[in-house]
């Protein structure tokens, strides 16, 4: 949390004995309010005699307001010391923020003359003065809230942003912002009667209001107007145009509702860089089509164009090439494209992909190829078993495989590696029939089919062969009797021999289709 003297900016300063002034966090407040509008005194290490020191001192008050006072009594002052000064409205407590030769430079910068208008420093503040000052500061917020209620009751078009009491509590300054002229005579009477003080109304701009209130910007840092920026310059939308920023008022506006002051920081750098960027007044003409400027990168000196009808495709062109095309268009010359500026130059044939990769193919054949004599070498067996040879060059054939001869009896090829498929079987020559299967040896059975393995559906048009007739005099074996207590299923009728017969569902008989004749075989007679 911030200390009580954050508004005066006394943190971070040390006395002659090395004692840290301000809060007790050794000059490092977490809120950063103690460093508000501070100036680093880089001449503080120089030991200058007291009679040669500059006699004017910079004193800071609440909200970062700074004024200059004359040290007529030659007091030994240090940064962060509380002093009592003579202000236009009475005695005020402030904090020394800068002294020495840097104050002389600040007076020159702000064009302040060393004359009788500069007030004097009375004395160093005592503990009683500091206590009375803290009590006066504690009245700031309640007075501001009550003043806002009175303003809303009077229906005045103004915004009360801050209230600052003097150290003696006899006078208060009310800071407000308004776009129109406000008649606050009745308001002053009510405020003076309510708080028993002298009232001073002071109108400030929106940027000054944001500087007094403070806050965090979109950049993640404290607002420039509340930390170091004291004079506000005019900011226009042309600064955003020169920097190629989108004219979005939400992104370009700060917390004060006006254009961000940081838009002017890099404007001069962009103005210098834009001098070398060619000006595009219309469309660039090429034989490919008219080009429209889409984007410009000022520091990379690149410009992106889109051909009419193909605006989605942006073509990057350097600024030097764009300047050449602009000069050619002024002369009535239309270049071939952004790359080829000479329309009368003969067309250059682009090499094909095979020509570009011919040197790579020669290197592969020289160093990466496999000799034909080592194809059956035992060292290359790993490539055939599991490794991949890689793609064969386009147009190169494997060639006929040499005859290996019959495989020795009892030698198996071994299991095929996982993921490797058998090559497709070549088609059978036309007119050649499959050789007949040899007859099964007598007495040899096929064996039971493995459990869960089905024969599969019968091919369409193929009928089951007729069952052989039962030998004469042989009867069907009797069906075993039904167990006791078992009920006959519904819809089942008894058979003629005492058993049960289950009706089968009616199936439509398929129409017989003759099998087409094989090549070279006699045609089957129609049914």
PDB file of C-alpha atoms in Angstrom, residues 239 241-245 263 265-275 277 298-299:
ATOM      1  CA  UNK A 239      -0.692  11.068 -36.521  1.00  0.00           C
ATOM      2  CA  UNK A 241      -2.739   7.842 -40.443  1.00  0.00           C
ATOM      3  CA  UNK A 242       0.973   8.467 -40.891  1.00  0.00           C
ATOM      4  CA  UNK A 243       1.727   5.433 -38.696  1.00  0.00           C
ATOM      5  CA  UNK A 244      -0.745   3.171 -40.594  1.00  0.00           C
ATOM      6  CA  UNK A 245      -2.910   2.616 -37.519  1.00  0.00           C
ATOM      7  CA  UNK A 263       0.721   8.878 -30.722  1.00  0.00           C
ATOM      8  CA  UNK A 265       6.138  10.035 -29.561  1.00  0.00           C
ATOM      9  CA  UNK A 266       7.244   8.286 -32.794  1.00  0.00           C
ATOM     10  CA  UNK A 267       5.521  10.588 -35.282  1.00  0.00           C
ATOM     11  CA  UNK A 268       8.722  12.394 -36.302  1.00  0.00           C
ATOM     12  CA  UNK A 269      10.470   9.057 -36.972  1.00  0.00           C
ATOM     13  CA  UNK A 270       7.618   7.963 -39.225  1.00  0.00           C
ATOM     14  CA  UNK A 271       7.634  11.319 -41.016  1.00  0.00           C
ATOM     15  CA  UNK A 272      11.328  10.921 -41.829  1.00  0.00           C
ATOM     16  CA  UNK A 273      10.841   7.344 -43.052  1.00  0.00           C
ATOM     17  CA  UNK A 274       7.892   8.311 -45.252  1.00  0.00           C
ATOM     18  CA  UNK A 275      10.088  10.609 -47.336  1.00  0.00           C
ATOM     19  CA  UNK A 277       8.191   5.875 -49.715  1.00  0.00           C
ATOM     20  CA  UNK A 298       7.311   1.866 -43.684  1.00  0.00           C
ATOM     21  CA  UNK A 299      10.486   0.646 -41.986  1.00  0.00           C
TER      22      UNK A 299
END
